[in-house]
PDB file of C-alpha atoms in Angstrom:
ATOM      1  CA  GLN R   1       5.224  19.210   8.136  1.00 83.00           C
ATOM      2  CA  SER R   2       4.461  15.481   8.230  1.00 90.00           C
ATOM      3  CA  VAL R   3       1.207  14.190   9.713  1.00 92.00           C
ATOM      4  CA  LEU R   4       3.115  11.536  11.668  1.00 97.00           C
ATOM      5  CA  THR R   5       5.992  12.719  13.878  1.00 97.00           C
ATOM      6  CA  GLN R   6       9.323  10.917  14.070  1.00 98.00           C
ATOM      7  CA  PRO R   7      12.663  12.014  15.515  1.00 98.00           C
ATOM      8  CA  PRO R   8      14.918  13.124  12.642  1.00 97.00           C
ATOM      9  CA  SER R   9      17.841  11.033  13.825  1.00 97.00           C
ATOM     10  CA  ALA R  10      18.807   8.128  16.020  1.00 98.00           C
ATOM     11  CA  SER R  11      22.050   6.301  16.657  1.00 97.00           C
ATOM     12  CA  GLY R  12      23.542   3.295  18.363  1.00 97.00           C
ATOM     13  CA  THR R  13      26.599   1.110  18.486  1.00 97.00           C
ATOM     14  CA  PRO R  14      26.791  -2.428  17.104  1.00 97.00           C
ATOM     15  CA  GLY R  15      24.911  -4.865  19.303  1.00 97.00           C
ATOM     16  CA  GLN R  16      22.796  -2.192  20.983  1.00 97.00           C
ATOM     17  CA  ARG R  17      19.026  -1.911  20.962  1.00 98.00           C
ATOM     18  CA  VAL R  18      17.519   1.252  19.516  1.00 98.00           C
ATOM     19  CA  THR R  19      13.942   2.424  19.258  1.00 98.00           C
ATOM     20  CA  ILE R  20      12.320   4.901  16.891  1.00 98.00           C
ATOM     21  CA  SER R  21       9.049   6.525  17.839  1.00 98.00           C
ATOM     22  CA  CYS R  22       6.144   7.608  15.648  1.00 98.00           C
ATOM     23  CA  SER R  23       3.392   9.849  16.973  1.00 98.00           C
ATOM     24  CA  GLY R  24       0.091  10.551  15.287  1.00 97.00           C
ATOM     25  CA  GLY R  25      -3.546  11.171  16.065  1.00 96.00           C
ATOM     26  CA  THR R  26      -6.915   9.524  16.464  1.00 96.00           C
ATOM     27  CA  SER R  27      -7.676   9.624  12.717  1.00 95.00           C
ATOM     28  CA  ASN R  28      -4.516   7.784  11.678  1.00 95.00           C
ATOM     29  CA  ILE R  29      -2.534   5.687  14.174  1.00 97.00           C
ATOM     30  CA  GLY R  30      -5.443   5.698  16.598  1.00 96.00           C
ATOM     31  CA  SER R  31      -7.739   4.142  13.973  1.00 94.00           C
ATOM     32  CA  ASN R  32      -5.500   2.199  11.598  1.00 95.00           C
ATOM     33  CA  ALA R  33      -2.501  -0.078  11.492  1.00 96.00           C
ATOM     34  CA  VAL R  34       1.035   1.299  11.440  1.00 98.00           C
ATOM     35  CA  HIS R  35       3.596   0.171   8.901  1.00 98.00           C
ATOM     36  CA  TRP R  36       7.349   0.746   8.843  1.00 98.00           C
ATOM     37  CA  TYR R  37       9.625   1.080   5.818  1.00 98.00           C
ATOM     38  CA  GLN R  38      13.414   0.888   5.611  1.00 98.00           C
ATOM     39  CA  GLN R  39      15.252   2.884   2.956  1.00 98.00           C
ATOM     40  CA  LEU R  40      18.914   2.004   2.575  1.00 97.00           C
ATOM     41  CA  PRO R  41      21.092   4.730   1.037  1.00 95.00           C
ATOM     42  CA  GLY R  42      20.371   5.206  -2.653  1.00 94.00           C
ATOM     43  CA  THR R  43      17.650   2.566  -2.815  1.00 97.00           C
ATOM     44  CA  ALA R  44      13.865   2.342  -2.843  1.00 98.00           C
ATOM     45  CA  PRO R  45      11.950   1.889   0.402  1.00 98.00           C
ATOM     46  CA  LYS R  46      11.237  -1.648   1.552  1.00 98.00           C
ATOM     47  CA  LEU R  47       8.431  -2.865   3.811  1.00 98.00           C
ATOM     48  CA  LEU R  48       9.912  -3.736   7.199  1.00 98.00           C
ATOM     49  CA  ILE R  49       6.919  -4.079   9.565  1.00 98.00           C
ATOM     50  CA  TYR R  50       3.228  -4.187   8.666  1.00 97.00           C
ATOM     51  CA  ASN R  51       0.053  -4.137  10.725  1.00 97.00           C
ATOM     52  CA  ASN R  52       1.865  -2.732  13.777  1.00 97.00           C
ATOM     53  CA  ASP R  53       3.997  -5.749  14.598  1.00 97.00           C
ATOM     54  CA  GLN R  54       4.151  -8.200  11.683  1.00 97.00           C
ATOM     55  CA  ARG R  55       7.361  -8.949   9.810  1.00 98.00           C
ATOM     56  CA  PRO R  56       7.300  -9.828   6.100  1.00 96.00           C
ATOM     57  CA  SER R  57       9.114 -12.959   5.107  1.00 95.00           C
ATOM     58  CA  GLY R  58      12.871 -12.388   5.119  1.00 95.00           C
ATOM     59  CA  VAL R  59      12.940  -9.574   7.677  1.00 97.00           C
ATOM     60  CA  PRO R  60      15.113 -10.588  10.647  1.00 97.00           C
ATOM     61  CA  ASP R  61      13.414 -10.923  14.024  1.00 96.00           C
ATOM     62  CA  ARG R  62      15.807  -8.251  15.324  1.00 97.00           C
ATOM     63  CA  PHE R  63      13.192  -5.827  13.992  1.00 98.00           C
ATOM     64  CA  SER R  64       9.959  -5.466  15.954  1.00 98.00           C
ATOM     65  CA  GLY R  65       7.071  -3.044  16.036  1.00 98.00           C
ATOM     66  CA  SER R  66       4.450  -2.026  18.551  1.00 98.00           C
ATOM     67  CA  LYS R  67       1.541   0.365  18.815  1.00 98.00           C
ATOM     68  CA  SER R  68      -0.303   1.937  21.710  1.00 97.00           C
ATOM     69  CA  GLY R  69      -3.056   4.491  21.294  1.00 97.00           C
ATOM     70  CA  THR R  70      -1.862   7.143  18.874  1.00 97.00           C
ATOM     71  CA  SER R  71       1.814   6.213  18.986  1.00 98.00           C
ATOM     72  CA  ALA R  72       3.969   3.439  17.583  1.00 98.00           C
ATOM     73  CA  SER R  73       7.558   2.298  17.908  1.00 98.00           C
ATOM     74  CA  LEU R  74      10.103   0.394  15.889  1.00 98.00           C
ATOM     75  CA  ALA R  75      12.758  -1.470  17.846  1.00 98.00           C
ATOM     76  CA  ILE R  76      15.982  -2.847  16.435  1.00 98.00           C
ATOM     77  CA  SER R  77      17.950  -5.182  18.661  1.00 97.00           C
ATOM     78  CA  GLY R  78      21.479  -6.454  18.074  1.00 97.00           C
ATOM     79  CA  LEU R  79      22.188  -3.409  15.909  1.00 97.00           C
ATOM     80  CA  GLN R  80      24.332  -4.097  12.843  1.00 97.00           C
ATOM     81  CA  SER R  81      26.198  -1.738  10.530  1.00 96.00           C
ATOM     82  CA  GLU R  82      23.894  -2.671   7.652  1.00 96.00           C
ATOM     83  CA  ASP R  83      20.926  -1.305   9.614  1.00 97.00           C
ATOM     84  CA  ALA R  84      22.119   2.242   8.887  1.00 97.00           C
ATOM     85  CA  ALA R  85      19.206   3.641   6.871  1.00 98.00           C
ATOM     86  CA  ASP R  86      16.211   5.940   6.905  1.00 98.00           C
ATOM     87  CA  TYR R  87      13.130   4.543   8.603  1.00 98.00           C
ATOM     88  CA  TYR R  88       9.601   5.762   7.915  1.00 98.00           C
ATOM     89  CA  CYS R  89       6.373   5.030   9.735  1.00 98.00           C
ATOM     90  CA  ALA R  90       3.119   5.158   7.790  1.00 98.00           C
ATOM     91  CA  ALA R  91      -0.600   4.766   8.281  1.00 96.00           C
ATOM     92  CA  TRP R  92      -3.872   5.599   6.593  1.00 94.00           C
ATOM     93  CA  ASP R  93      -5.724   8.666   7.796  1.00 93.00           C
ATOM     94  CA  ASP R  94      -9.510   8.603   7.988  1.00 92.00           C
ATOM     95  CA  SER R  95      -9.827  12.362   7.664  1.00 88.00           C
ATOM     96  CA  LEU R  96     -10.502  13.800   4.207  1.00 70.00           C
ATOM     97  CA  ASN R  97     -12.085  10.490   3.119  1.00 76.00           C
ATOM     98  CA  GLY R  98      -8.894   8.516   3.656  1.00 84.00           C
ATOM     99  CA  ARG R  99      -5.333   9.259   2.578  1.00 91.00           C
ATOM    100  CA  GLY R 100      -1.933   7.742   3.091  1.00 94.00           C
ATOM    101  CA  VAL R 101       0.352   9.538   5.525  1.00 95.00           C
ATOM    102  CA  PHE R 102       4.017   9.091   6.392  1.00 97.00           C
ATOM    103  CA  GLY R 103       6.312  10.229   9.150  1.00 98.00           C
ATOM    104  CA  GLY R 104       9.154  12.539   8.213  1.00 97.00           C
ATOM    105  CA  GLY R 105      11.671   9.725   8.550  1.00 98.00           C
ATOM    106  CA  THR R 106      14.408   8.887  11.031  1.00 98.00           C
ATOM    107  CA  LYS R 107      18.006   8.587   9.914  1.00 98.00           C
ATOM    108  CA  LEU R 108      19.658   5.798  11.884  1.00 98.00           C
ATOM    109  CA  SER R 109      23.421   5.916  12.288  1.00 97.00           C
ATOM    110  CA  VAL R 110      25.431   2.950  13.519  1.00 96.00           C
ATOM    111  CA  LEU R 111      28.474   4.379  15.264  1.00 91.00           C
TER     112      LEU R 111
ATOM    113  CA  GLN E   1      10.166 -12.701  -9.179  1.00 94.00           C
ATOM    114  CA  VAL E   2       7.756 -10.008  -8.083  1.00 96.00           C
ATOM    115  CA  GLN E   3       8.896  -6.766  -9.701  1.00 97.00           C
ATOM    116  CA  LEU E   4       7.774  -3.240 -10.461  1.00 98.00           C
ATOM    117  CA  VAL E   5       9.675  -1.133 -12.985  1.00 98.00           C
ATOM    118  CA  GLU E   6       8.906   2.557 -13.456  1.00 98.00           C
ATOM    119  CA  SER E   7       9.684   4.621 -16.531  1.00 98.00           C
ATOM    120  CA  GLY E   8       8.810   7.941 -18.105  1.00 97.00           C
ATOM    121  CA  GLY E   9      10.551  10.378 -15.796  1.00 97.00           C
ATOM    122  CA  GLY E  10      12.587  13.291 -17.059  1.00 97.00           C
ATOM    123  CA  LEU E  11      12.979  17.055 -17.200  1.00 98.00           C
ATOM    124  CA  VAL E  12       9.879  19.131 -17.889  1.00 98.00           C
ATOM    125  CA  THR E  13       9.195  22.861 -17.723  1.00 98.00           C
ATOM    126  CA  PRO E  14       6.674  24.302 -15.243  1.00 98.00           C
ATOM    127  CA  GLY E  15       3.142  23.928 -16.558  1.00 98.00           C
ATOM    128  CA  GLY E  16       4.123  20.950 -18.670  1.00 98.00           C
ATOM    129  CA  SER E  17       2.945  17.350 -18.633  1.00 98.00           C
ATOM    130  CA  LEU E  18       4.506  13.938 -18.187  1.00 98.00           C
ATOM    131  CA  ARG E  19       3.169  10.393 -18.117  1.00 98.00           C
ATOM    132  CA  LEU E  20       4.791   7.823 -15.866  1.00 98.00           C
ATOM    133  CA  SER E  21       4.452   4.087 -16.390  1.00 98.00           C
ATOM    134  CA  CYS E  22       4.994   1.118 -14.100  1.00 98.00           C
ATOM    135  CA  ALA E  23       5.366  -2.412 -15.467  1.00 98.00           C
ATOM    136  CA  ALA E  24       4.421  -5.186 -13.062  1.00 98.00           C
ATOM    137  CA  SER E  25       5.545  -8.809 -13.208  1.00 98.00           C
ATOM    138  CA  GLY E  26       5.642 -11.903 -11.033  1.00 97.00           C
ATOM    139  CA  PHE E  27       2.170 -11.531  -9.532  1.00 96.00           C
ATOM    140  CA  THR E  28      -1.469 -11.268 -10.599  1.00 96.00           C
ATOM    141  CA  PHE E  29      -1.587  -7.536 -11.259  1.00 96.00           C
ATOM    142  CA  SER E  30      -5.362  -7.408 -11.639  1.00 95.00           C
ATOM    143  CA  ASP E  31      -5.864  -8.637  -8.068  1.00 94.00           C
ATOM    144  CA  HIS E  32      -4.144  -5.679  -6.439  1.00 94.00           C
ATOM    145  CA  TYR E  33      -4.696  -2.021  -5.678  1.00 94.00           C
ATOM    146  CA  MET E  34      -1.692   0.027  -6.838  1.00 96.00           C
ATOM    147  CA  SER E  35      -0.237   3.308  -5.644  1.00 97.00           C
ATOM    148  CA  TRP E  36       2.187   6.088  -6.497  1.00 98.00           C
ATOM    149  CA  ILE E  37       4.418   7.545  -3.786  1.00 98.00           C
ATOM    150  CA  ARG E  38       6.983  10.293  -4.282  1.00 98.00           C
ATOM    151  CA  GLN E  39      10.098  11.561  -2.558  1.00 98.00           C
ATOM    152  CA  ALA E  40      11.457  15.054  -3.171  1.00 98.00           C
ATOM    153  CA  PRO E  41      15.260  15.346  -3.165  1.00 97.00           C
ATOM    154  CA  GLY E  42      16.555  14.966   0.391  1.00 95.00           C
ATOM    155  CA  LYS E  43      13.017  14.758   1.771  1.00 96.00           C
ATOM    156  CA  GLY E  44      10.637  12.144   3.098  1.00 97.00           C
ATOM    157  CA  LEU E  45       7.975  10.020   1.450  1.00 98.00           C
ATOM    158  CA  GLU E  46       4.642  11.423   0.274  1.00 97.00           C
ATOM    159  CA  TRP E  47       1.706   9.276  -0.808  1.00 96.00           C
ATOM    160  CA  VAL E  48       0.309  10.556  -4.121  1.00 97.00           C
ATOM    161  CA  SER E  49      -2.522   8.326  -5.298  1.00 96.00           C
ATOM    162  CA  TYR E  50      -3.998   4.841  -5.436  1.00 95.00           C
ATOM    163  CA  ILE E  51      -6.301   2.966  -7.779  1.00 95.00           C
ATOM    164  CA  SER E  52      -8.460  -0.066  -7.094  1.00 94.00           C
ATOM    165  CA  SER E  53      -7.868  -3.370  -8.845  1.00 94.00           C
ATOM    166  CA  SER E  54     -10.649  -2.809 -11.393  1.00 95.00           C
ATOM    167  CA  SER E  55     -10.042   0.954 -11.767  1.00 96.00           C
ATOM    168  CA  SER E  56     -13.419   1.690 -10.247  1.00 95.00           C
ATOM    169  CA  TYR E  57     -11.998   3.708  -7.376  1.00 92.00           C
ATOM    170  CA  THR E  58      -9.190   6.257  -7.219  1.00 95.00           C
ATOM    171  CA  LYS E  59      -7.929   8.602  -4.533  1.00 94.00           C
ATOM    172  CA  TYR E  60      -5.445  11.468  -4.593  1.00 95.00           C
ATOM    173  CA  ALA E  61      -3.407  13.580  -2.199  1.00 94.00           C
ATOM    174  CA  ASP E  62      -4.638  17.156  -1.912  1.00 93.00           C
ATOM    175  CA  SER E  63      -1.362  18.378  -3.414  1.00 95.00           C
ATOM    176  CA  VAL E  64      -2.036  16.695  -6.775  1.00 97.00           C
ATOM    177  CA  ARG E  65      -5.833  16.381  -6.997  1.00 96.00           C
ATOM    178  CA  GLY E  66      -7.106  17.894 -10.232  1.00 97.00           C
ATOM    179  CA  ARG E  67      -3.669  17.819 -11.878  1.00 98.00           C
ATOM    180  CA  PHE E  68      -2.667  14.138 -11.739  1.00 98.00           C
ATOM    181  CA  THR E  69      -4.633  11.130 -12.994  1.00 98.00           C
ATOM    182  CA  ILE E  70      -3.881   7.534 -12.047  1.00 98.00           C
ATOM    183  CA  SER E  71      -4.930   4.713 -14.369  1.00 98.00           C
ATOM    184  CA  ARG E  72      -4.080   1.108 -15.149  1.00 98.00           C
ATOM    185  CA  ASP E  73      -4.258  -1.468 -17.917  1.00 98.00           C
ATOM    186  CA  ASN E  74      -4.716  -4.901 -16.376  1.00 98.00           C
ATOM    187  CA  ALA E  75      -4.315  -6.631 -19.749  1.00 98.00           C
ATOM    188  CA  LYS E  76      -0.818  -5.153 -19.980  1.00 98.00           C
ATOM    189  CA  ASN E  77       0.053  -5.358 -16.271  1.00 98.00           C
ATOM    190  CA  SER E  78       0.716  -1.641 -16.270  1.00 98.00           C
ATOM    191  CA  LEU E  79       0.073   1.323 -14.010  1.00 98.00           C
ATOM    192  CA  PHE E  80       0.196   4.944 -15.139  1.00 98.00           C
ATOM    193  CA  LEU E  81       0.339   8.439 -13.702  1.00 98.00           C
ATOM    194  CA  GLN E  82      -0.595  11.315 -15.989  1.00 98.00           C
ATOM    195  CA  MET E  83       0.847  14.512 -14.530  1.00 98.00           C
ATOM    196  CA  ASN E  84      -0.387  17.862 -15.866  1.00 98.00           C
ATOM    197  CA  SER E  85       0.233  21.472 -14.837  1.00 98.00           C
ATOM    198  CA  LEU E  86       3.492  20.435 -13.247  1.00 98.00           C
ATOM    199  CA  ARG E  87       5.103  22.668 -10.631  1.00 98.00           C
ATOM    200  CA  ALA E  88       8.615  22.913  -9.233  1.00 98.00           C
ATOM    201  CA  GLU E  89       7.371  21.285  -6.035  1.00 98.00           C
ATOM    202  CA  ASP E  90       6.433  18.162  -7.995  1.00 98.00           C
ATOM    203  CA  THR E  91      10.153  17.467  -8.503  1.00 98.00           C
ATOM    204  CA  ALA E  92      10.738  14.073  -6.911  1.00 98.00           C
ATOM    205  CA  VAL E  93      11.499  10.422  -7.396  1.00 98.00           C
ATOM    206  CA  TYR E  94       8.180   8.722  -8.125  1.00 98.00           C
ATOM    207  CA  TYR E  95       7.748   5.170  -6.858  1.00 98.00           C
ATOM    208  CA  CYS E  96       5.154   2.693  -7.980  1.00 98.00           C
ATOM    209  CA  ALA E  97       4.032   0.404  -5.158  1.00 98.00           C
ATOM    210  CA  ARG E  98       1.695  -2.541  -4.716  1.00 97.00           C
ATOM    211  CA  GLY E  99      -1.103  -1.930  -2.266  1.00 90.00           C
ATOM    212  CA  PRO E 100      -2.988  -1.262  -0.191  1.00 86.00           C
ATOM    213  CA  TYR E 101      -4.634  -4.698  -0.444  1.00 82.00           C
ATOM    214  CA  THR E 102      -7.471  -3.203   1.532  1.00 83.00           C
ATOM    215  CA  TYR E 103      -7.776   0.228   3.116  1.00 81.00           C
ATOM    216  CA  GLY E 104      -5.289   0.393   5.952  1.00 85.00           C
ATOM    217  CA  ASP E 105      -2.808  -2.046   4.483  1.00 90.00           C
ATOM    218  CA  ALA E 106       0.843  -1.501   3.641  1.00 95.00           C
ATOM    219  CA  PHE E 107       2.660  -1.014   0.357  1.00 96.00           C
ATOM    220  CA  ASP E 108       4.412  -4.349   0.179  1.00 95.00           C
ATOM    221  CA  ILE E 109       6.359  -4.127  -3.081  1.00 97.00           C
ATOM    222  CA  TRP E 110       8.104  -1.010  -4.436  1.00 98.00           C
ATOM    223  CA  GLY E 111       9.719  -0.196  -7.742  1.00 98.00           C
ATOM    224  CA  GLN E 112      13.126   1.425  -8.058  1.00 98.00           C
ATOM    225  CA  GLY E 113      11.625   4.837  -8.861  1.00 98.00           C
ATOM    226  CA  THR E 114      11.793   7.307 -11.728  1.00 98.00           C
ATOM    227  CA  MET E 115      13.018  10.881 -11.342  1.00 98.00           C
ATOM    228  CA  VAL E 116      10.844  13.816 -12.389  1.00 98.00           C
ATOM    229  CA  THR E 117      12.424  17.254 -12.508  1.00 98.00           C
ATOM    230  CA  VAL E 118      10.278  20.330 -13.072  1.00 98.00           C
ATOM    231  CA  SER E 119      12.450  23.290 -13.966  1.00 97.00           C
ATOM    232  CA  SER E 120      12.776  26.025 -16.550  1.00 96.00           C
TER     233      SER E 120
END
């Protein structure tokens, strides 16, 4: 059971906008920044969004993040076939003297 | 370019040991905290451990504390994970990652991973 809760799956058609939610608690999302990682099939994870809503260089602006209270969301607009991947939210948890925690991942299908 | 390359994975029997390595290049290794993150087959990501830039501070997940030891050699731009008393549930791809820069930050660079299989 993951500390952060994500829906196991999401889907959309090309061009649509999809959102993926991430729910946590006061010791993790409520106290620290949320980061999002994209894992394309058969590859290592890649940083997609950091500090709630910041995009690393090279990440298209179709990807955006937000946070409110103990929840966060990843939005993908103008969905493309190459966006089909697993998406993970992550944060640091202040309980137990600090530890990294991840969501269980959301598998995004582009129909 | 900035790169992390893991090695040392393989098949080990329960109770055995394995040492993973991660070679860093393209950035000033000694300036950065480094972490290990694992992913069991078909499962999600699990943070394992991190080490501060000067090795003065380490932290571990409850699931590996007392069995795994993280270390680094800044002169050789290398990160290590010594894994002892291995269990079947330690079977996973182990990723080396750069970060967090400070507590709360993201893992901004990941290696390609090395597979560890614990089985008799």
